[in-house]
Coordinates of C-alpha atoms and ligand atoms in Angstrom, one line a residue:
X1 CA -31.8 21.9 -26.5
X2 CA -32.0 23.2 -23.0
X3 CA -29.0 25.4 -22.0
X4 CA -27.1 25.8 -18.8
X5 CA -24.4 28.2 -17.7
X6 CA -22.2 27.3 -14.7
X7 CA -20.2 30.1 -13.1
X8 CA -16.9 28.7 -11.9
X9 CA -15.0 25.5 -12.6
X10 CA -14.4 24.5 -9.0
X11 CA -15.1 20.9 -8.2
X12 CA -18.8 21.6 -7.6
X13 CA -19.0 23.5 -10.8
X14 CA -17.5 20.7 -12.8
X15 CA -19.7 18.1 -11.1
X16 CA -22.8 20.2 -11.8
X17 CA -21.8 20.5 -15.4
X18 CA -21.4 16.8 -15.7
X19 CA -24.8 16.1 -14.1
X20 CA -26.5 18.7 -16.3
X21 CA -24.9 17.3 -19.4
X22 CA -26.1 13.8 -18.5
X23 CA -29.6 15.3 -18.1
X24 CA -29.3 16.5 -21.7
X25 CA -28.4 20.2 -21.2
X26 CA -25.9 22.0 -23.4
X27 CA -23.5 23.3 -20.8
X28 CA -21.1 26.2 -20.7
X29 CA -18.8 26.7 -17.8
X30 CA -17.3 30.1 -17.3
X31 CA -14.1 30.2 -15.3
X32 CA -12.1 33.3 -14.2
X33 CA -8.8 31.5 -13.9
X34 CA -6.7 30.1 -16.7
X35 CA -7.2 26.6 -15.2
X36 CA -10.0 24.5 -13.8
X37 CA -10.4 23.1 -10.2
X38 CA -10.3 26.3 -8.1
X39 CA -8.9 25.2 -4.8
X40 CA -8.4 21.7 -6.1
X41 CA -5.7 22.6 -8.6
X42 CA -1.9 22.1 -8.8
X43 CA 1.3 23.6 -9.9
X44 CA 5.1 23.0 -10.2
X45 CA 8.0 24.9 -8.8
X46 CA 11.3 24.6 -10.6
X47 CA 14.8 25.0 -9.1
X48 CA 17.4 27.2 -10.9
X49 CA 19.0 24.0 -12.3
X50 CA 15.7 22.8 -13.7
X51 CA 14.6 20.3 -11.0
X52 CA 10.8 20.2 -10.6
X53 CA 8.6 19.8 -7.5
X54 CA 4.9 19.3 -8.1
X55 CA 2.3 20.4 -5.6
X56 CA -1.4 20.0 -5.1
X57 CA -2.5 23.6 -4.2
X58 CA -5.4 22.9 -1.8
X59 CA -7.0 19.7 -0.6
X60 CA -4.6 16.8 0.3
X61 CA -7.0 14.4 2.1
X62 CA -9.3 12.4 -0.1
X63 CA -12.4 10.8 1.5
X64 CA -15.6 9.3 0.0
X65 CA -14.1 8.5 -3.4
X66 CA -17.4 6.8 -4.3
X67 CA -18.9 10.3 -4.9
X68 CA -16.4 10.8 -7.7
X69 CA -17.0 7.3 -9.1
X70 CA -20.7 8.1 -9.1
X71 CA -20.2 10.8 -11.7
X72 CA -18.5 8.4 -14.1
X73 CA -21.2 5.8 -13.6
X74 CA -23.9 8.4 -14.2
X75 CA -22.4 9.1 -17.5
X76 CA -22.2 5.3 -18.3
X77 CA -18.5 5.1 -18.0
X78 CA -16.2 2.8 -16.0
X79 CA -14.6 5.0 -13.3
X80 CA -11.4 3.0 -13.3
X81 CA -10.8 4.0 -17.0
X82 CA -10.4 7.6 -15.8
X83 CA -9.4 7.6 -12.2
X84 CA -7.6 5.3 -9.8
X85 CA -7.1 5.5 -6.1
X86 CA -5.9 3.3 -3.2
X87 CA -6.9 3.2 0.4
X88 CA -4.1 4.3 2.8
X89 CA -2.8 1.9 5.4
X90 CA -1.7 4.7 7.5
X91 CA -4.2 7.6 8.1
X92 CA -1.8 10.1 9.7
X93 CA 1.4 10.3 11.7
X94 CA 1.1 12.5 14.9
X95 CA 4.0 14.2 16.6
X96 CA 4.3 16.2 19.8
X97 CA 7.2 18.5 20.9
X98 CA 8.4 16.1 23.6
X99 CA 9.1 13.5 20.9
X100 CA 5.9 11.5 21.5
X101 CA 4.8 9.9 18.2
X102 CA 1.7 8.0 17.2
X103 CA 0.5 6.5 14.0
X104 CA -3.2 6.3 13.2
X105 CA -3.4 3.1 11.3
X106 CA -6.3 2.3 9.0
X107 CA -6.5 -1.1 10.6
X108 CA -8.5 -0.1 13.7
X109 CA -7.2 -3.0 15.9
X110 CA -3.7 -1.9 15.2
X111 CA -4.6 1.7 15.9
X112 CA -6.2 0.6 19.1
X113 CA -3.0 -1.2 20.2
X114 CA -1.0 1.9 19.3
X115 CA -3.0 4.1 21.6
X116 CA -2.7 1.6 24.4
X117 CA 1.1 1.4 24.0
X118 CA 1.7 5.1 23.5
X119 CA -0.9 6.6 25.9
X120 CA -2.2 3.7 28.0
X121 CA -5.6 4.5 26.6
X122 CA -8.0 1.5 26.4
X123 CA -8.5 0.5 22.7
X124 CA -12.2 0.2 23.5
X125 CA -12.5 3.9 23.8
X126 CA -11.4 4.3 20.2
X127 CA -13.8 1.6 19.0
X128 CA -16.7 3.2 20.9
X129 CA -15.9 6.6 19.5
X130 CA -15.9 5.4 15.9
X131 CA -19.0 3.4 16.4
X132 CA -20.8 6.4 17.8
X133 CA -19.4 8.4 14.9
X134 CA -20.9 5.9 12.4
X135 CA -24.3 6.0 14.1
X136 CA -24.3 9.8 14.0
X137 CA -23.3 9.8 10.4
X138 CA -26.1 7.4 9.4
X139 CA -28.7 9.8 10.9
X140 CA -27.2 13.0 9.4
X141 CA -26.4 11.5 6.0
X142 CA -30.0 11.1 5.0
X143 CA -31.3 14.2 6.6
X144 CA -28.6 16.7 5.8
X145 CA -26.2 15.5 3.1
X146 CA -28.3 14.2 0.3
X147 CA -31.2 16.6 0.3
X148 CA -32.0 20.2 0.4
X149 CA -32.6 21.3 4.0
X150 CA -34.8 24.0 2.5
X151 CA -37.6 21.9 1.0
X152 CA -40.5 20.7 3.0
X153 CA -40.2 17.2 1.6
X154 CA -37.0 16.8 3.5
X155 CA -38.8 17.2 6.8
X156 CA -41.8 15.0 6.3
X157 CA -40.7 11.4 5.5
X158 CA -39.5 8.3 7.2
X159 CA -35.8 9.2 7.2
X160 CA -36.6 12.6 8.8
X161 CA -38.6 10.9 11.5
X162 CA -35.7 8.6 12.3
X163 CA -33.6 11.7 12.4
X164 CA -35.9 13.4 15.0
X165 CA -36.0 10.3 17.2
X166 CA -32.2 10.3 17.2
X167 CA -31.7 14.0 17.8
X168 CA -30.5 13.5 21.4
X169 CA -27.8 11.2 20.1
X170 CA -26.5 13.7 17.6
X171 CA -24.8 15.8 20.2
X172 CA -26.4 19.0 19.0
X173 CA -26.3 20.5 22.5
X174 CA -22.8 19.8 23.6
X175 CA -19.4 20.6 22.1
X176 CA -17.0 18.4 20.3
X177 CA -14.4 18.9 23.0
X178 CA -16.9 18.1 25.7
X179 CA -17.8 14.8 24.1
X180 CA -14.2 13.9 23.4
X181 CA -13.2 14.7 27.0
X182 CA -15.9 12.3 28.2
X183 CA -14.7 9.6 25.8
X184 CA -10.9 9.6 26.2
X185 CA -8.8 9.6 29.3
X186 CA -5.6 11.0 27.7
X187 CA -5.6 14.7 26.8
X188 CA -3.6 14.0 23.7
X189 CA -6.3 11.7 22.3
X190 CA -8.9 14.4 23.1
X191 CA -6.6 16.8 21.1
X192 CA -6.3 14.3 18.3
X193 CA -10.1 13.9 17.9
X194 CA -10.7 17.6 18.5
X195 CA -8.6 18.2 15.4
X196 CA -11.5 17.0 13.2
X197 CA -13.3 20.3 13.8
X198 CA -10.6 21.9 11.6
X199 CA -11.9 19.8 8.6
X200 CA -14.6 22.4 8.2
X201 CA -12.7 25.3 9.6
X202 CA -14.4 25.3 13.0
X203 CA -13.4 25.4 16.7
X204 CA -13.6 22.1 18.7
X205 CA -14.4 24.1 21.8
X206 CA -17.5 25.7 20.1
X207 CA -18.6 23.4 17.3
X208 CA -21.4 20.9 18.3
X209 CA -20.5 17.3 19.1
X210 CA -22.5 16.4 15.9
X211 CA -19.2 17.2 14.0
X212 CA -17.8 14.0 15.6
X213 CA -19.3 12.4 12.4
X214 CA -16.1 13.4 10.6
X215 CA -13.8 10.7 11.9
X216 CA -16.3 8.2 10.6
X217 CA -15.3 9.2 7.1
X218 CA -11.6 8.9 7.7
X219 CA -11.5 5.8 9.8
X220 CA -14.6 3.7 9.0
X221 CA -14.9 4.5 5.3
X222 CA -11.2 5.3 4.8
X223 CA -8.7 7.8 3.6
X224 CA -7.6 7.4 0.0
X225 CA -4.9 8.6 -2.3
X226 CA -5.6 9.3 -6.0
X227 CA -3.0 8.0 -8.4
X228 CA -1.1 11.1 -9.7
X229 CA -2.1 13.2 -6.7
X230 CA -5.2 15.2 -5.8
X231 CA -5.1 17.0 -9.1
X232 CA -6.2 13.8 -10.8
X233 CA -9.7 14.3 -9.3
X234 CA -10.0 17.6 -11.2
X235 CA -8.4 16.4 -14.4
X236 CA -10.3 13.2 -14.7
X237 CA -13.7 14.9 -14.1
X238 CA -12.7 17.6 -16.5
X239 CA -12.0 15.0 -19.1
X240 CA -15.3 13.4 -18.5
X241 CA -17.1 16.8 -18.8
X242 CA -15.4 17.6 -22.0
X243 CA -16.3 14.2 -23.5
X244 CA -19.9 14.9 -22.6
X245 CA -19.7 18.1 -24.7
X246 CA -19.4 20.6 -21.8
X247 CA -17.6 23.8 -23.1
X248 CA -15.1 25.5 -20.7
X249 CA -14.3 29.2 -21.1
X250 CA -11.2 30.1 -19.2
X251 CA -9.9 33.6 -18.2
X252 CA -13.5 34.7 -18.2
X253 CA -14.9 36.5 -15.2
X254 CA -18.6 36.7 -14.7
X255 CA -19.7 40.2 -13.7
X256 CA -23.4 39.9 -13.5
X257 CA -26.3 37.5 -13.5
X258 CA -28.9 39.3 -15.5
X259 CA -32.4 38.8 -14.1
X260 CA -35.9 39.5 -15.4
X261 CA -38.9 39.0 -13.1
X262 CA -38.4 35.6 -11.5
X263 CA -35.8 34.4 -13.9
X264 CA -32.1 34.5 -14.4
X265 CA -31.9 35.2 -18.1
X266 CA -28.2 35.6 -18.9
X267 CA -24.8 36.0 -17.4
X268 CA -22.4 38.8 -18.4
X269 CA -18.7 38.4 -18.3
X270 CA -15.5 40.0 -19.2
X271 CA -13.5 37.9 -21.7
X272 CA -10.3 39.8 -21.1
X273 CA -7.6 37.7 -19.4
X274 CA -7.5 38.1 -15.7
X275 CA -10.3 38.7 -13.2
X276 CA -8.9 42.0 -11.8
X277 CA -9.9 44.0 -14.8
X278 CA -12.4 46.8 -14.4
X279 CA -15.7 45.0 -14.4
X280 CA -17.2 47.8 -16.4
X281 CA -15.6 46.3 -19.5
X282 CA -18.3 43.6 -19.4
X283 CA -19.1 43.1 -23.0
X284 CA -22.3 42.1 -24.7
X285 CA -20.9 38.7 -25.5
X286 CA -22.9 37.1 -22.7
X287 CA -23.7 33.4 -23.2
X288 CA -27.1 34.5 -24.1
X289 CA -30.6 35.0 -23.1
X290 CA -31.6 31.4 -24.0
X291 CA -29.8 30.1 -20.9
X292 CA -32.4 28.2 -19.0
X293 CA -30.5 27.2 -15.9
X294 CA -27.8 29.2 -14.2
X295 CA -25.6 27.5 -11.5
X296 CA -23.2 29.6 -9.5
X297 CA -20.2 27.9 -8.0
X298 CA -18.9 31.3 -6.9
X299 CA -18.8 31.9 -3.2
X300 CA -22.4 32.7 -2.1
X301 CA -21.5 36.1 -0.5
X302 CA -19.6 37.1 -3.7
X303 CA -22.5 35.8 -5.9
X304 CA -25.0 38.1 -4.1
X305 CA -22.8 41.1 -3.6
X306 CA -21.1 41.1 -6.9
X307 CA -23.3 39.3 -9.4
X308 CA -26.8 40.1 -8.0
X309 CA -26.4 43.5 -6.3
X310 CA -29.9 44.5 -7.0
X311 CA -31.5 41.3 -5.8
X312 CA -32.8 40.8 -2.3
X313 CA -29.8 39.9 -0.2
X314 CA -30.2 37.1 2.4
X315 CA -28.3 39.2 5.0
X316 CA -28.7 36.8 7.9
X317 CA -26.9 34.0 6.0
X318 CA -24.4 36.3 4.2
X319 CA -23.3 37.9 7.5
X320 CA -22.6 34.7 9.4
X321 CA -19.1 34.4 10.8
X322 CA -16.8 32.7 8.3
X323 CA -14.7 29.6 8.8
X324 CA -11.0 29.7 9.3
X325 CA -8.6 30.1 6.4
X326 CA -5.2 28.6 5.7
X327 CA -1.6 29.7 5.4
X328 CA 0.3 27.3 3.2
X329 CA 4.0 27.0 2.5
X330 CA 4.9 24.8 -0.4
X331 CA 8.6 23.8 0.0
X332 CA 10.9 21.8 -2.3
X333 CA 13.1 20.0 0.3
X334 CA 16.4 18.5 -0.9
X335 CA 16.4 15.6 1.5
X336 CA 14.1 12.6 2.4
X337 CA 12.8 11.8 5.9
X338 CA 11.7 8.3 6.8
X339 CA 10.0 9.8 9.9
X340 CA 7.4 11.4 7.7
X341 CA 4.5 9.8 6.0
X342 CA 1.9 11.2 3.5
X343 CA -0.1 13.0 6.2
X344 CA 1.6 14.3 9.3
X345 CA 0.5 16.5 12.2
X346 CA 2.9 18.3 14.6
X347 CA 0.6 19.4 17.4
X348 CA 0.8 22.6 19.5
X349 CA 1.3 22.2 23.2
X350 CA -1.8 24.2 24.2
X351 CA -4.7 23.4 21.8
X352 CA -7.2 25.6 23.7
X353 CA -4.9 28.6 23.5
X354 CA -4.4 27.9 19.8
X355 CA -8.2 28.1 19.0
X356 CA -8.7 31.0 21.3
X357 CA -6.1 32.9 19.2
X358 CA -7.8 31.7 16.0
X359 CA -11.4 32.4 16.8
X360 CA -11.3 34.6 19.9
X361 CA -8.7 37.1 18.7
X362 CA -8.5 36.6 14.9
X363 CA -4.8 36.0 15.3
X364 CA -2.3 33.4 14.1
X365 CA -1.3 31.4 17.2
X366 CA 2.3 31.7 18.4
X367 CA 2.5 27.9 18.6
X368 CA 0.5 26.6 15.7
X369 CA -0.3 23.0 14.9
X370 CA 1.5 22.1 11.7
X371 CA 0.0 19.9 9.0
X372 CA 2.7 18.5 6.7
X373 CA 1.7 16.6 3.6
X374 CA 4.3 15.0 1.3
X375 CA 2.6 13.5 -1.8
X376 CA 6.0 12.3 -3.0
X377 CA 5.8 9.5 -0.5
X378 CA 3.1 7.9 -2.7
X379 CA 3.8 9.6 -5.9
X380 CA 7.6 9.7 -6.2
X381 CA 7.5 11.7 -9.4
X382 CA 6.3 14.7 -7.4
X383 CA 9.9 15.5 -6.2
X384 CA 13.4 15.0 -7.7
X385 CA 15.2 11.9 -6.6
X386 CA 16.2 12.0 -2.9
X387 CA 13.9 15.0 -2.3
X388 CA 10.4 15.7 -0.9
X389 CA 7.6 18.1 -1.7
X390 CA 6.3 19.5 1.6
X391 CA 2.9 21.1 1.7
X392 CA 2.6 22.8 5.1
X393 CA -0.8 24.1 6.2
X394 CA -1.6 26.1 9.2
X395 CA -5.1 27.0 10.3
X396 CA -5.3 30.8 10.4
X397 CA -8.1 33.2 10.9
X398 CA -9.9 34.4 7.9
X399 CA -8.8 37.8 6.5
X400 CA -10.0 40.8 8.5
X401 CA -7.1 43.0 7.4
X402 CA -4.3 41.5 9.5
X403 CA -0.7 42.3 8.6
X404 CA -0.2 39.1 6.6
X405 CA 3.3 39.9 5.4
X406 CA 4.6 40.3 9.0
X407 CA 2.6 37.2 10.1
X408 CA 4.1 35.1 7.3
X409 CA 7.6 36.1 8.2
X410 CA 7.1 35.4 11.9
X411 CA 5.3 32.2 11.4
X412 CA 7.7 30.8 8.8
X413 CA 10.5 31.1 11.4
X414 CA 8.4 29.4 14.0
X415 CA 7.6 26.4 11.7
X416 CA 11.2 26.0 10.6
X417 CA 12.2 26.0 14.3
X418 CA 9.5 23.4 15.3
X419 CA 10.2 21.1 12.3
X420 CA 14.0 21.4 12.8
X421 CA 13.6 20.4 16.4
X422 CA 11.3 17.5 15.5
X423 CA 13.5 16.1 12.7
X424 CA 16.9 16.9 14.4
X425 CA 18.2 18.9 11.4
X426 CA 18.2 22.4 10.2
X427 CA 15.2 22.5 7.9
X428 CA 15.8 26.1 6.5
X429 CA 19.0 25.0 4.7
X430 CA 17.0 22.3 2.9
X431 CA 14.4 24.5 1.3
X432 CA 15.1 24.7 -2.4
X433 CA 11.9 26.2 -3.7
X434 CA 9.1 28.1 -2.0
X435 CA 5.6 29.3 -2.8
X436 CA 3.1 30.7 -0.3
X437 CA -0.7 30.9 -0.2
X438 CA -2.5 33.0 2.4
X439 CA -6.0 34.2 3.0
X440 CA -5.6 37.1 0.6
X441 CA -4.4 35.0 -2.3
X442 CA -7.1 32.4 -1.6
X443 CA -9.7 35.0 -1.9
X444 CA -8.2 36.5 -5.0
X445 CA -7.9 33.1 -6.7
X446 CA -11.2 31.6 -5.8
X447 CA -13.5 34.5 -4.7
X448 CA -13.9 33.0 -1.2
X449 CA -15.0 35.8 1.1
X450 CA -12.2 36.7 3.6
X451 CA -10.3 33.7 2.2
X452 CA -12.4 31.4 4.4
X453 CA -11.8 27.8 3.3
X454 CA -15.3 26.4 4.0
X455 CA -17.8 29.3 3.8
X456 CA -19.6 30.0 7.0
X457 CA -18.1 28.6 10.2
X458 CA -19.8 25.6 11.9
X459 CA -19.3 26.9 15.4
X460 CA -23.0 27.3 16.1
X461 CA -25.4 24.4 16.6
X462 CA -27.6 26.0 14.0
X463 CA -24.8 26.1 11.4
X464 CA -26.4 23.7 9.0
X465 CA -29.4 26.0 8.8
X466 CA -27.3 29.1 8.3
X467 CA -25.8 28.0 5.0
X468 CA -27.6 29.1 1.9
X469 CA -29.8 26.6 0.1
X470 CA -28.8 25.1 -3.2
X471 CA -31.5 27.0 -5.0
X472 CA -32.7 30.6 -5.2
X473 CA -36.0 31.6 -3.7
X474 CA -36.2 34.7 -5.9
X475 CA -35.1 33.3 -9.3
X476 CA -36.7 30.1 -10.3
X477 CA -33.8 28.8 -12.5
X478 CA -30.9 29.9 -10.4
X479 CA -28.9 27.3 -8.3
X480 CA -25.9 27.5 -5.9
X481 CA -23.2 24.9 -5.4
X482 CA -19.8 24.7 -3.7
X483 CA -18.1 24.9 -0.3
X484 CA -20.0 28.0 0.8
X485 CA -23.5 26.6 0.6
X486 CA -25.4 23.6 1.8
X487 CA -24.2 21.0 2.8
X488 CA -20.7 22.4 3.3
X489 CA -17.1 22.7 2.4
X490 CA -14.6 19.9 1.5
X491 CA -14.6 17.8 -1.7
X492 CA -17.3 15.3 -0.7
X493 CA -19.8 17.9 0.4
X494 CA -19.1 20.1 -2.6
X495 CA -19.9 17.0 -4.8
X496 CA -23.1 16.5 -2.9
X497 CA -24.1 20.2 -3.4
X498 CA -23.9 19.5 -7.1
X499 CA -26.1 16.4 -6.7
X500 CA -28.7 18.2 -4.6
X501 CA -28.8 21.3 -6.9
X502 CA -29.1 19.4 -10.1
X503 CA -31.6 17.0 -8.6
X504 CA -33.8 20.1 -8.0
X505 CA -33.4 21.3 -11.6
Ligands
LIG1 P1 -13.7 26.6 -5.5 O1 -12.5 25.6 -5.5 O2 -13.8 27.6 -4.4 O3 -13.6 27.3 -6.9 C1 -14.6 28.2 -7.3 C2 -14.2 28.6 -8.8 O4 -15.1 29.5 -9.3 C3 -12.8 29.1 -8.9 O5 -12.1 28.5 -9.9 C4 -13.1 30.6 -9.3 O6 -12.0 31.2 -10.1 C5 -14.4 30.5 -10.0 N1 -15.1 31.7 -9.9 C6 -15.5 32.4 -8.8 N2 -16.2 33.5 -9.2 C7 -16.2 33.6 -10.5 C8 -16.8 34.5 -11.5 N3 -17.4 35.6 -11.1 N4 -16.6 34.2 -12.8 C9 -15.9 33.1 -13.2 N5 -15.4 32.2 -12.3 C10 -15.5 32.4 -11.0 N6 -11.2 19.6 1.2 C11 -11.1 18.3 1.4 O7 -12.0 17.6 1.1 N7 -9.9 17.7 1.8 C12 -8.8 18.5 2.2 O8 -7.8 18.0 2.6 C13 -9.0 19.9 2.0 N8 -7.9 20.7 2.3 C14 -7.9 22.0 1.9 C15 -6.7 22.8 1.9 C16 -6.7 24.0 1.4 C17 -5.4 24.8 1.5 C18 -7.8 24.6 0.8 C19 -7.7 26.0 0.2 C20 -9.0 23.9 0.8 C21 -9.1 22.6 1.3 N9 -10.2 21.8 1.2 C22 -10.2 20.5 1.5 C23 -11.5 22.4 0.8 C24 -11.8 22.2 -0.6 O9 -10.7 22.5 -1.4 C25 -13.0 23.0 -1.1 O10 -14.1 22.9 -0.2 C26 -13.4 22.7 -2.5 O11 -12.4 22.5 -3.4 C27 -14.2 23.9 -2.9 O12 -14.8 23.7 -4.2 P2 -15.8 24.7 -4.8 O13 -16.6 23.9 -5.8 O14 -16.6 25.4 -3.8 O15 -15.0 25.7 -5.7

């Protein structure tokens, strides 16, 4: 049988393993952590008296669930036997410091009425925006999302031709903020729709208006919630992969992709627990020279710098500025709040100043926008009775050596203050358990360069072309998947990277 080795059990690594197993490969997945899922993992925090809070560690918003279903179908399984999800009625609750509140309803007529009532904004503007978003998406989908941008066949076919004809409509030449200012009268709606730049770690004042395709996913296709929380995505795909015979090796850190001529012939790893061991310990127990396909789900910069130091380094791509990172507080809160939903945003007062701090000065803003997710709203088992599990995410710059301990202490105070003001109660006295994830720990746990959440930033209009391809030009049987390569970060794009890479195998 043909053999494949996958480096990393992130969502793209698992999806690649499934696709290769379906193609008849014998697949080994080598994962540094003791668990699968990478950023898409979960954990529990327990109070001294034994009460448990469950958290999803990374992603909390689930879009394009059909891309997960597709993997079960490919393997001849019924997705619903493994994985269930529901569409949310309410996409997000928005809060501003002066007590203005707005709910983004999935029912677009209702959302339209809401923006008329709260901001006096004609509902038509919302509908026009989402229709334009859908049109942009239709063009980019075929051209960018399902194919390698780096193969000639992508550029010479009917879909590509339609893409070129529609280029002026894609908004490549203006910014997201510029387009949103033209669309909406009320500055707070501009802010609301500018927020979608953060879905790939970019700056709405720099990223091209093409990124206005993102709201299409959330509003037109929908936002979903997996039964059991986001971790169910990882767990159900892991189950499928194991049923297909994929072997997972945990606590195993790959130290080298061994190459010979134009081929990747083996991978070397250290089988000692923990990735921080001296890499020199790399033993001879590599998966073996018969490996015919190697897929790296490791961050592309780390793959080249650490696993292929002697190969030609695609410097231009590797040196692109990275996306933003995240600072996450996971709090067990011993009270419930009816004001909060599953997804909540508490906006900053000056959005432009916030992004200037993030991308202009590499600093955490003084008044950061707060994203608060509470999965216990839909999955009550995630918190003890009468309590809530708060996942609080702030967009922060990627790690360039800032004093994170000082930043965390300062920012924590600021968030407690902001949320206490909003909820009219002292939040600090309600925090029963606390865990924190910052750019340093994100890099340590998942190998993402500088802790960037989405690989290279998308602040340039050429961003799509400045991500690495899903295959290697130097080694015929080496492929790359995950949030740092084409087509981009986030669960849906990571799943598509696995599709593109394995279609090329
Ligand atoms: P990763 O999750 O980056 O995992 C890579 C894996 O490879 C890790 O398990 C790592 O240990 C392993 N590995 C790396 N190097 C080696 C090696 N040398 N040897 C062995 N193993 C190795 N996306 C959304 O769609 N919606 C969201 O709401 C969302 N929110 C997010 C919030 C946070 C806080 C974070 C961190 C991310 C969020 N994302 C979100 C982004 C999303 O999580 C990622 O884009 C996606 O999970 C990345 O998957 P990946 O396949 O690239 O692998």
